[in-house]
Amino acid sequence: ALAFGVHQWVQREPPPSIASVAVQKPVVPALKPAAPEAVEPNALTEKDSPETVLWPADVPRVQSRTMAFAALFRAWGANFKGGDACQQAERLGLRCQTARGGLDDLREANRPAVIRLVDPEGKEFFAALTGLDDTTATLSVGGETRSVRLGTLAVRWSGHYTVFWRVPPQAQDYILYGQLSRQLDQGEDGAARTTSANPVFDDALMQRVKQFQLAQGLIPDGIVGPQTLMRLNVISDQSAPKLLHEPQP
């Protein structure tokens, strides 16, 4: 009877409640907040990257043309007073050429230029191209000097440019043949020669002009027009500002 009673007591003992059973939860280590990424002090912003050409957001875009020509005049040691840039350049004894072309044209001219650019949104602005080498171009954009890759410049440049060059001292609306002959001497080998004070534009001089034009990639027509004068000026005017970076010795 005693064994039966114990058996009944064991069978009737209620199971422990779920609340009374301690459930051990896995211990999860506390997560530390991620440290902010270190920013290099010299890290380039998108605006400063050589892969982009952007107009500064804090400068009114309407000023781009004036600021670009101001940088071009500074390269020539003058101040831009606003208005018609070409007329002001002519008063300083400079010629102004506005055209559309490529970097090869500007390399041949070897003078700083104002160029017209387009940003990724299709908005136009002007910049001064003040330096050029094999891989990069130096620009003055909104008062800031920037270096950009030539591939980036090719995408953003419309090909329009304005360049200044100095009129030969004795050539205004006509050519003084003695000056022309001396410039041709410099263009051929850089050597100074004694030239007659009043030579004639004869067949021999015309032949030299044609040879010079052919060597410069111009049409060899013997006519001393603006393009021929500009190429002669690039060689003879050593005091003018240059676009191409001089090779380091």
PDB file of C-alpha atoms in Angstrom:
ATOM      1  CA  ALA A   1       0.000   0.000   0.000  1.00  0.00           C
ATOM      2  CA  LEU A   2       2.878   2.309   0.860  1.00  0.00           C
ATOM      3  CA  ALA A   3       4.550   1.607  -2.479  1.00  0.00           C
ATOM      4  CA  PHE A   4       1.299   2.289  -4.315  1.00  0.00           C
ATOM      5  CA  GLY A   5       0.876   5.621  -2.510  1.00  0.00           C
ATOM      6  CA  VAL A   6       4.409   6.686  -3.388  1.00  0.00           C
ATOM      7  CA  HIS A   7       3.784   5.687  -6.991  1.00  0.00           C
ATOM      8  CA  GLN A   8       0.626   7.793  -7.097  1.00  0.00           C
ATOM      9  CA  TRP A   9       2.429  10.795  -5.600  1.00  0.00           C
ATOM     10  CA  VAL A  10       5.182  10.553  -8.206  1.00  0.00           C
ATOM     11  CA  GLN A  11       2.665  10.285 -11.039  1.00  0.00           C
ATOM     12  CA  ARG A  12       0.516  13.183  -9.817  1.00  0.00           C
ATOM     13  CA  GLU A  13       3.380  15.673  -9.266  1.00  0.00           C
ATOM     14  CA  PRO A  14       2.731  18.477 -11.752  1.00  0.00           C
ATOM     15  CA  PRO A  15       5.475  19.321 -14.269  1.00  0.00           C
ATOM     16  CA  PRO A  16       7.417  22.460 -13.547  1.00  0.00           C
ATOM     17  CA  SER A  17       6.007  25.626 -15.145  1.00  0.00           C
ATOM     18  CA  ILE A  18       7.748  27.135 -18.098  1.00  0.00           C
ATOM     19  CA  ALA A  19       8.229  30.347 -16.144  1.00  0.00           C
ATOM     20  CA  SER A  20      10.161  28.519 -13.456  1.00  0.00           C
ATOM     21  CA  VAL A  21      12.698  27.115 -15.919  1.00  0.00           C
ATOM     22  CA  ALA A  22      15.681  29.424 -16.396  1.00  0.00           C
ATOM     23  CA  VAL A  23      16.546  29.779 -20.054  1.00  0.00           C
ATOM     24  CA  GLN A  24      20.143  30.647 -20.675  1.00  0.00           C
ATOM     25  CA  LYS A  25      20.506  33.104 -23.528  1.00  0.00           C
ATOM     26  CA  PRO A  26      23.704  33.161 -25.525  1.00  0.00           C
ATOM     27  CA  VAL A  27      26.018  35.947 -24.492  1.00  0.00           C
ATOM     28  CA  VAL A  28      26.388  38.475 -27.311  1.00  0.00           C
ATOM     29  CA  PRO A  29      29.380  40.767 -26.987  1.00  0.00           C
ATOM     30  CA  ALA A  30      28.529  44.468 -27.052  1.00  0.00           C
ATOM     31  CA  LEU A  31      29.203  46.032 -30.428  1.00  0.00           C
ATOM     32  CA  LYS A  32      31.474  49.040 -30.506  1.00  0.00           C
ATOM     33  CA  PRO A  33      30.384  51.861 -32.807  1.00  0.00           C
ATOM     34  CA  ALA A  34      32.368  51.875 -36.023  1.00  0.00           C
ATOM     35  CA  ALA A  35      35.091  54.457 -36.072  1.00  0.00           C
ATOM     36  CA  PRO A  36      34.610  57.106 -38.790  1.00  0.00           C
ATOM     37  CA  GLU A  37      36.828  56.653 -41.797  1.00  0.00           C
ATOM     38  CA  ALA A  38      39.908  58.762 -41.683  1.00  0.00           C
ATOM     39  CA  VAL A  39      39.855  61.475 -44.304  1.00  0.00           C
ATOM     40  CA  GLU A  40      43.185  62.375 -45.765  1.00  0.00           C
ATOM     41  CA  PRO A  41      43.850  66.077 -45.314  1.00  0.00           C
ATOM     42  CA  ASN A  42      44.869  66.413 -48.956  1.00  0.00           C
ATOM     43  CA  ALA A  43      42.043  64.317 -50.398  1.00  0.00           C
ATOM     44  CA  LEU A  44      40.660  65.847 -53.606  1.00  0.00           C
ATOM     45  CA  THR A  45      37.047  66.905 -53.856  1.00  0.00           C
ATOM     46  CA  GLU A  46      35.181  66.229 -57.093  1.00  0.00           C
ATOM     47  CA  LYS A  47      35.712  69.852 -58.109  1.00  0.00           C
ATOM     48  CA  ASP A  48      39.481  69.555 -57.629  1.00  0.00           C
ATOM     49  CA  SER A  49      39.889  66.173 -59.301  1.00  0.00           C
ATOM     50  CA  PRO A  50      41.935  66.091 -62.516  1.00  0.00           C
ATOM     51  CA  GLU A  51      39.132  63.937 -63.932  1.00  0.00           C
ATOM     52  CA  THR A  52      36.550  66.745 -63.840  1.00  0.00           C
ATOM     53  CA  VAL A  53      36.193  70.349 -64.975  1.00  0.00           C
ATOM     54  CA  LEU A  54      33.499  72.159 -62.993  1.00  0.00           C
ATOM     55  CA  TRP A  55      32.636  75.799 -62.507  1.00  0.00           C
ATOM     56  CA  PRO A  56      32.908  76.808 -58.793  1.00  0.00           C
ATOM     57  CA  ALA A  57      29.445  76.751 -57.226  1.00  0.00           C
ATOM     58  CA  ASP A  58      30.105  79.899 -55.163  1.00  0.00           C
ATOM     59  CA  VAL A  59      31.053  82.052 -58.182  1.00  0.00           C
ATOM     60  CA  PRO A  60      28.348  83.421 -60.515  1.00  0.00           C
ATOM     61  CA  ARG A  61      28.683  81.646 -63.841  1.00  0.00           C
ATOM     62  CA  VAL A  62      27.844  84.867 -65.701  1.00  0.00           C
ATOM     63  CA  GLN A  63      31.298  86.146 -64.704  1.00  0.00           C
ATOM     64  CA  SER A  64      33.161  83.295 -66.388  1.00  0.00           C
ATOM     65  CA  ARG A  65      34.004  85.131 -69.612  1.00  0.00           C
ATOM     66  CA  THR A  66      35.274  88.249 -67.824  1.00  0.00           C
ATOM     67  CA  MET A  67      37.346  86.199 -65.373  1.00  0.00           C
ATOM     68  CA  ALA A  68      38.844  84.072 -68.164  1.00  0.00           C
ATOM     69  CA  PHE A  69      39.927  87.108 -70.192  1.00  0.00           C
ATOM     70  CA  ALA A  70      41.254  88.775 -67.045  1.00  0.00           C
ATOM     71  CA  ALA A  71      43.552  85.754 -66.585  1.00  0.00           C
ATOM     72  CA  LEU A  72      44.603  85.915 -70.254  1.00  0.00           C
ATOM     73  CA  PHE A  73      45.463  89.623 -70.045  1.00  0.00           C
ATOM     74  CA  ARG A  74      47.438  88.996 -66.826  1.00  0.00           C
ATOM     75  CA  ALA A  75      49.532  86.457 -68.707  1.00  0.00           C
ATOM     76  CA  TRP A  76      50.457  89.290 -71.082  1.00  0.00           C
ATOM     77  CA  GLY A  77      51.188  91.655 -68.185  1.00  0.00           C
ATOM     78  CA  ALA A  78      48.032  93.753 -68.632  1.00  0.00           C
ATOM     79  CA  ASN A  79      44.687  94.289 -66.903  1.00  0.00           C
ATOM     80  CA  PHE A  80      41.384  93.502 -68.572  1.00  0.00           C
ATOM     81  CA  LYS A  81      38.999  96.459 -68.321  1.00  0.00           C
ATOM     82  CA  GLY A  82      35.931  94.566 -69.527  1.00  0.00           C
ATOM     83  CA  GLY A  83      34.004  94.925 -72.749  1.00  0.00           C
ATOM     84  CA  ASP A  84      35.419  93.819 -76.085  1.00  0.00           C
ATOM     85  CA  ALA A  85      38.585  91.851 -75.310  1.00  0.00           C
ATOM     86  CA  CYS A  86      39.889  91.880 -78.880  1.00  0.00           C
ATOM     87  CA  GLN A  87      39.583  95.647 -79.226  1.00  0.00           C
ATOM     88  CA  GLN A  88      41.443  96.152 -75.964  1.00  0.00           C
ATOM     89  CA  ALA A  89      44.137  93.688 -77.070  1.00  0.00           C
ATOM     90  CA  GLU A  90      44.671  95.604 -80.309  1.00  0.00           C
ATOM     91  CA  ARG A  91      45.169  98.835 -78.352  1.00  0.00           C
ATOM     92  CA  LEU A  92      48.000  97.024 -76.545  1.00  0.00           C
ATOM     93  CA  GLY A  93      49.653  96.067 -79.828  1.00  0.00           C
ATOM     94  CA  LEU A  94      48.292  92.520 -79.814  1.00  0.00           C
ATOM     95  CA  ARG A  95      46.337  90.634 -82.425  1.00  0.00           C
ATOM     96  CA  CYS A  96      43.311  88.581 -81.436  1.00  0.00           C
ATOM     97  CA  GLN A  97      42.323  85.363 -83.168  1.00  0.00           C
ATOM     98  CA  THR A  98      39.038  83.607 -82.406  1.00  0.00           C
ATOM     99  CA  ALA A  99      38.615  80.224 -84.039  1.00  0.00           C
ATOM    100  CA  ARG A 100      37.630  76.608 -83.526  1.00  0.00           C
ATOM    101  CA  GLY A 101      40.181  73.831 -83.611  1.00  0.00           C
ATOM    102  CA  GLY A 102      42.023  71.341 -81.477  1.00  0.00           C
ATOM    103  CA  LEU A 103      44.922  71.132 -79.074  1.00  0.00           C
ATOM    104  CA  ASP A 104      47.371  70.824 -81.972  1.00  0.00           C
ATOM    105  CA  ASP A 105      46.365  74.310 -83.120  1.00  0.00           C
ATOM    106  CA  LEU A 106      47.003  75.715 -79.654  1.00  0.00           C
ATOM    107  CA  ARG A 107      50.319  73.875 -79.402  1.00  0.00           C
ATOM    108  CA  GLU A 108      51.401  75.466 -82.684  1.00  0.00           C
ATOM    109  CA  ALA A 109      50.343  78.922 -81.508  1.00  0.00           C
ATOM    110  CA  ASN A 110      52.059  78.282 -78.135  1.00  0.00           C
ATOM    111  CA  ARG A 111      50.181  81.139 -76.479  1.00  0.00           C
ATOM    112  CA  PRO A 112      47.690  81.122 -73.583  1.00  0.00           C
ATOM    113  CA  ALA A 113      44.067  81.095 -74.705  1.00  0.00           C
ATOM    114  CA  VAL A 114      40.515  81.529 -73.507  1.00  0.00           C
ATOM    115  CA  ILE A 115      38.475  78.393 -74.183  1.00  0.00           C
ATOM    116  CA  ARG A 116      34.780  77.574 -73.952  1.00  0.00           C
ATOM    117  CA  LEU A 117      33.861  74.529 -71.851  1.00  0.00           C
ATOM    118  CA  VAL A 118      30.675  72.578 -71.118  1.00  0.00           C
ATOM    119  CA  ASP A 119      29.971  70.965 -67.732  1.00  0.00           C
ATOM    120  CA  PRO A 120      28.253  67.550 -67.313  1.00  0.00           C
ATOM    121  CA  GLU A 121      24.858  69.301 -67.225  1.00  0.00           C
ATOM    122  CA  GLY A 122      25.491  70.959 -70.587  1.00  0.00           C
ATOM    123  CA  LYS A 123      26.025  74.455 -69.160  1.00  0.00           C
ATOM    124  CA  GLU A 124      28.746  76.551 -70.805  1.00  0.00           C
ATOM    125  CA  PHE A 125      31.478  78.526 -69.087  1.00  0.00           C
ATOM    126  CA  PHE A 126      34.832  80.054 -70.036  1.00  0.00           C
ATOM    127  CA  ALA A 127      38.298  79.309 -68.697  1.00  0.00           C
ATOM    128  CA  ALA A 128      41.829  80.458 -69.458  1.00  0.00           C
ATOM    129  CA  LEU A 129      44.191  77.750 -70.699  1.00  0.00           C
ATOM    130  CA  THR A 130      47.576  78.836 -69.340  1.00  0.00           C
ATOM    131  CA  GLY A 131      49.699  75.687 -69.544  1.00  0.00           C
ATOM    132  CA  LEU A 132      49.922  72.488 -71.530  1.00  0.00           C
ATOM    133  CA  ASP A 133      52.125  69.395 -71.473  1.00  0.00           C
ATOM    134  CA  ASP A 134      51.856  65.819 -72.744  1.00  0.00           C
ATOM    135  CA  THR A 135      49.245  64.697 -70.188  1.00  0.00           C
ATOM    136  CA  THR A 136      47.690  67.672 -68.407  1.00  0.00           C
ATOM    137  CA  ALA A 137      46.370  71.172 -69.009  1.00  0.00           C
ATOM    138  CA  THR A 138      46.534  74.065 -66.560  1.00  0.00           C
ATOM    139  CA  LEU A 139      43.345  76.125 -66.397  1.00  0.00           C
ATOM    140  CA  SER A 140      42.199  79.246 -64.613  1.00  0.00           C
ATOM    141  CA  VAL A 141      38.547  78.515 -63.763  1.00  0.00           C
ATOM    142  CA  GLY A 142      36.571  81.033 -61.736  1.00  0.00           C
ATOM    143  CA  GLY A 143      39.740  82.520 -60.284  1.00  0.00           C
ATOM    144  CA  GLU A 144      41.163  79.104 -59.316  1.00  0.00           C
ATOM    145  CA  THR A 145      44.115  77.363 -60.956  1.00  0.00           C
ATOM    146  CA  ARG A 146      43.348  73.766 -61.868  1.00  0.00           C
ATOM    147  CA  SER A 147      45.216  70.904 -63.521  1.00  0.00           C
ATOM    148  CA  VAL A 148      43.103  68.497 -65.577  1.00  0.00           C
ATOM    149  CA  ARG A 149      43.898  65.521 -67.749  1.00  0.00           C
ATOM    150  CA  LEU A 150      43.870  66.081 -71.489  1.00  0.00           C
ATOM    151  CA  GLY A 151      41.220  63.381 -71.920  1.00  0.00           C
ATOM    152  CA  THR A 152      38.907  65.261 -69.553  1.00  0.00           C
ATOM    153  CA  LEU A 153      39.571  68.528 -71.364  1.00  0.00           C
ATOM    154  CA  ALA A 154      38.793  66.906 -74.716  1.00  0.00           C
ATOM    155  CA  VAL A 155      35.366  65.811 -73.447  1.00  0.00           C
ATOM    156  CA  ARG A 156      34.445  69.227 -71.985  1.00  0.00           C
ATOM    157  CA  TRP A 157      35.990  71.579 -74.552  1.00  0.00           C
ATOM    158  CA  SER A 158      33.865  72.718 -77.487  1.00  0.00           C
ATOM    159  CA  GLY A 159      36.955  73.558 -79.579  1.00  0.00           C
ATOM    160  CA  HIS A 160      36.281  77.310 -79.483  1.00  0.00           C
ATOM    161  CA  TYR A 161      39.215  79.454 -78.411  1.00  0.00           C
ATOM    162  CA  THR A 162      40.594  82.992 -78.471  1.00  0.00           C
ATOM    163  CA  VAL A 163      44.335  83.576 -78.523  1.00  0.00           C
ATOM    164  CA  PHE A 164      46.468  86.729 -78.520  1.00  0.00           C
ATOM    165  CA  TRP A 165      49.749  87.205 -80.322  1.00  0.00           C
ATOM    166  CA  ARG A 166      52.005  90.187 -80.741  1.00  0.00           C
ATOM    167  CA  VAL A 167      52.214  92.020 -84.044  1.00  0.00           C
ATOM    168  CA  PRO A 168      55.787  92.114 -85.375  1.00  0.00           C
ATOM    169  CA  PRO A 169      57.285  95.502 -84.481  1.00  0.00           C
ATOM    170  CA  GLN A 170      57.452  96.754 -88.062  1.00  0.00           C
ATOM    171  CA  ALA A 171      54.374  95.066 -89.470  1.00  0.00           C
ATOM    172  CA  GLN A 172      50.973  96.635 -89.107  1.00  0.00           C
ATOM    173  CA  ASP A 173      48.711  96.456 -92.132  1.00  0.00           C
ATOM    174  CA  TYR A 174      51.612  95.741 -94.449  1.00  0.00           C
ATOM    175  CA  ILE A 175      54.830  93.691 -94.333  1.00  0.00           C
ATOM    176  CA  LEU A 176      58.211  95.349 -94.196  1.00  0.00           C
ATOM    177  CA  TYR A 177      60.191  92.805 -96.158  1.00  0.00           C
ATOM    178  CA  GLY A 178      63.402  93.312 -94.215  1.00  0.00           C
ATOM    179  CA  GLN A 179      61.637  92.323 -90.987  1.00  0.00           C
ATOM    180  CA  LEU A 180      60.021  89.357 -92.726  1.00  0.00           C
ATOM    181  CA  SER A 181      63.369  88.174 -94.040  1.00  0.00           C
ATOM    182  CA  ARG A 182      64.954  88.416 -90.582  1.00  0.00           C
ATOM    183  CA  GLN A 183      62.081  86.454 -89.048  1.00  0.00           C
ATOM    184  CA  LEU A 184      62.450  83.793 -91.717  1.00  0.00           C
ATOM    185  CA  ASP A 185      66.142  83.563 -90.822  1.00  0.00           C
ATOM    186  CA  GLN A 186      65.192  82.881 -87.204  1.00  0.00           C
ATOM    187  CA  GLY A 187      62.508  80.443 -88.258  1.00  0.00           C
ATOM    188  CA  GLU A 188      64.929  78.396 -90.330  1.00  0.00           C
ATOM    189  CA  ASP A 189      67.810  77.878 -87.918  1.00  0.00           C
ATOM    190  CA  GLY A 190      67.754  80.658 -85.314  1.00  0.00           C
ATOM    191  CA  ALA A 191      70.890  82.257 -86.720  1.00  0.00           C
ATOM    192  CA  ALA A 192      71.103  85.992 -87.179  1.00  0.00           C
ATOM    193  CA  ARG A 193      72.104  87.161 -90.636  1.00  0.00           C
ATOM    194  CA  THR A 194      72.787  90.521 -92.209  1.00  0.00           C
ATOM    195  CA  THR A 195      69.802  91.397 -94.376  1.00  0.00           C
ATOM    196  CA  SER A 196      69.429  94.287 -96.746  1.00  0.00           C
ATOM    197  CA  ALA A 197      67.503  97.172 -95.202  1.00  0.00           C
ATOM    198  CA  ASN A 198      65.101  97.361 -98.131  1.00  0.00           C
ATOM    199  CA  PRO A 199      64.846  93.968 -99.781  1.00  0.00           C
ATOM    200  CA  VAL A 200      62.241  93.273-102.385  1.00  0.00           C
ATOM    201  CA  PHE A 201      59.528  90.640-102.096  1.00  0.00           C
ATOM    202  CA  ASP A 202      60.999  88.797-105.041  1.00  0.00           C
ATOM    203  CA  ASP A 203      60.721  85.197-106.113  1.00  0.00           C
ATOM    204  CA  ALA A 204      63.521  84.144-103.789  1.00  0.00           C
ATOM    205  CA  LEU A 205      61.779  85.623-100.712  1.00  0.00           C
ATOM    206  CA  MET A 206      58.447  84.157-101.769  1.00  0.00           C
ATOM    207  CA  GLN A 207      60.093  80.748-102.090  1.00  0.00           C
ATOM    208  CA  ARG A 208      61.419  81.055 -98.548  1.00  0.00           C
ATOM    209  CA  VAL A 209      57.935  81.972 -97.327  1.00  0.00           C
ATOM    210  CA  LYS A 210      56.493  78.910 -99.041  1.00  0.00           C
ATOM    211  CA  GLN A 211      59.145  76.650 -97.522  1.00  0.00           C
ATOM    212  CA  PHE A 212      58.398  78.050 -94.074  1.00  0.00           C
ATOM    213  CA  GLN A 213      54.654  77.576 -94.548  1.00  0.00           C
ATOM    214  CA  LEU A 214      55.140  73.999 -95.676  1.00  0.00           C
ATOM    215  CA  ALA A 215      57.327  73.224 -92.653  1.00  0.00           C
ATOM    216  CA  GLN A 216      54.661  74.723 -90.362  1.00  0.00           C
ATOM    217  CA  GLY A 217      51.810  72.726 -91.861  1.00  0.00           C
ATOM    218  CA  LEU A 218      50.290  75.766 -93.578  1.00  0.00           C
ATOM    219  CA  ILE A 219      49.149  76.096 -97.171  1.00  0.00           C
ATOM    220  CA  PRO A 220      52.331  77.050 -99.071  1.00  0.00           C
ATOM    221  CA  ASP A 221      50.802  79.890-101.074  1.00  0.00           C
ATOM    222  CA  GLY A 222      53.524  82.467-100.410  1.00  0.00           C
ATOM    223  CA  ILE A 223      50.971  84.892 -98.934  1.00  0.00           C
ATOM    224  CA  VAL A 224      52.071  86.324 -95.587  1.00  0.00           C
ATOM    225  CA  GLY A 225      48.681  86.316 -93.874  1.00  0.00           C
ATOM    226  CA  PRO A 226      47.714  86.144 -90.176  1.00  0.00           C
ATOM    227  CA  GLN A 227      48.539  82.427 -89.794  1.00  0.00           C
ATOM    228  CA  THR A 228      52.001  82.826 -91.320  1.00  0.00           C
ATOM    229  CA  LEU A 229      52.678  85.950 -89.251  1.00  0.00           C
ATOM    230  CA  MET A 230      51.571  84.162 -86.087  1.00  0.00           C
ATOM    231  CA  ARG A 231      53.894  81.208 -86.708  1.00  0.00           C
ATOM    232  CA  LEU A 232      56.794  83.586 -87.412  1.00  0.00           C
ATOM    233  CA  ASN A 233      55.927  85.453 -84.239  1.00  0.00           C
ATOM    234  CA  VAL A 234      55.936  82.258 -82.147  1.00  0.00           C
ATOM    235  CA  ILE A 235      59.549  81.695 -83.176  1.00  0.00           C
ATOM    236  CA  SER A 236      60.825  85.270 -82.996  1.00  0.00           C
ATOM    237  CA  ASP A 237      58.936  86.737 -79.987  1.00  0.00           C
ATOM    238  CA  GLN A 238      60.756  85.134 -77.078  1.00  0.00           C
ATOM    239  CA  SER A 239      59.291  87.526 -74.475  1.00  0.00           C
ATOM    240  CA  ALA A 240      55.656  86.540 -75.101  1.00  0.00           C
ATOM    241  CA  PRO A 241      53.908  84.192 -72.626  1.00  0.00           C
ATOM    242  CA  LYS A 242      54.072  80.561 -73.710  1.00  0.00           C
ATOM    243  CA  LEU A 243      51.469  77.859 -73.416  1.00  0.00           C
ATOM    244  CA  LEU A 244      53.776  74.847 -73.574  1.00  0.00           C
ATOM    245  CA  HIS A 245      55.728  73.984 -70.443  1.00  0.00           C
ATOM    246  CA  GLU A 246      59.459  74.331 -71.005  1.00  0.00           C
ATOM    247  CA  PRO A 247      61.280  70.982 -70.618  1.00  0.00           C
ATOM    248  CA  GLN A 248      63.260  70.693 -67.415  1.00  0.00           C
ATOM    249  CA  PRO A 249      67.075  70.571 -67.931  1.00  0.00           C
TER     250      PRO A 249
END
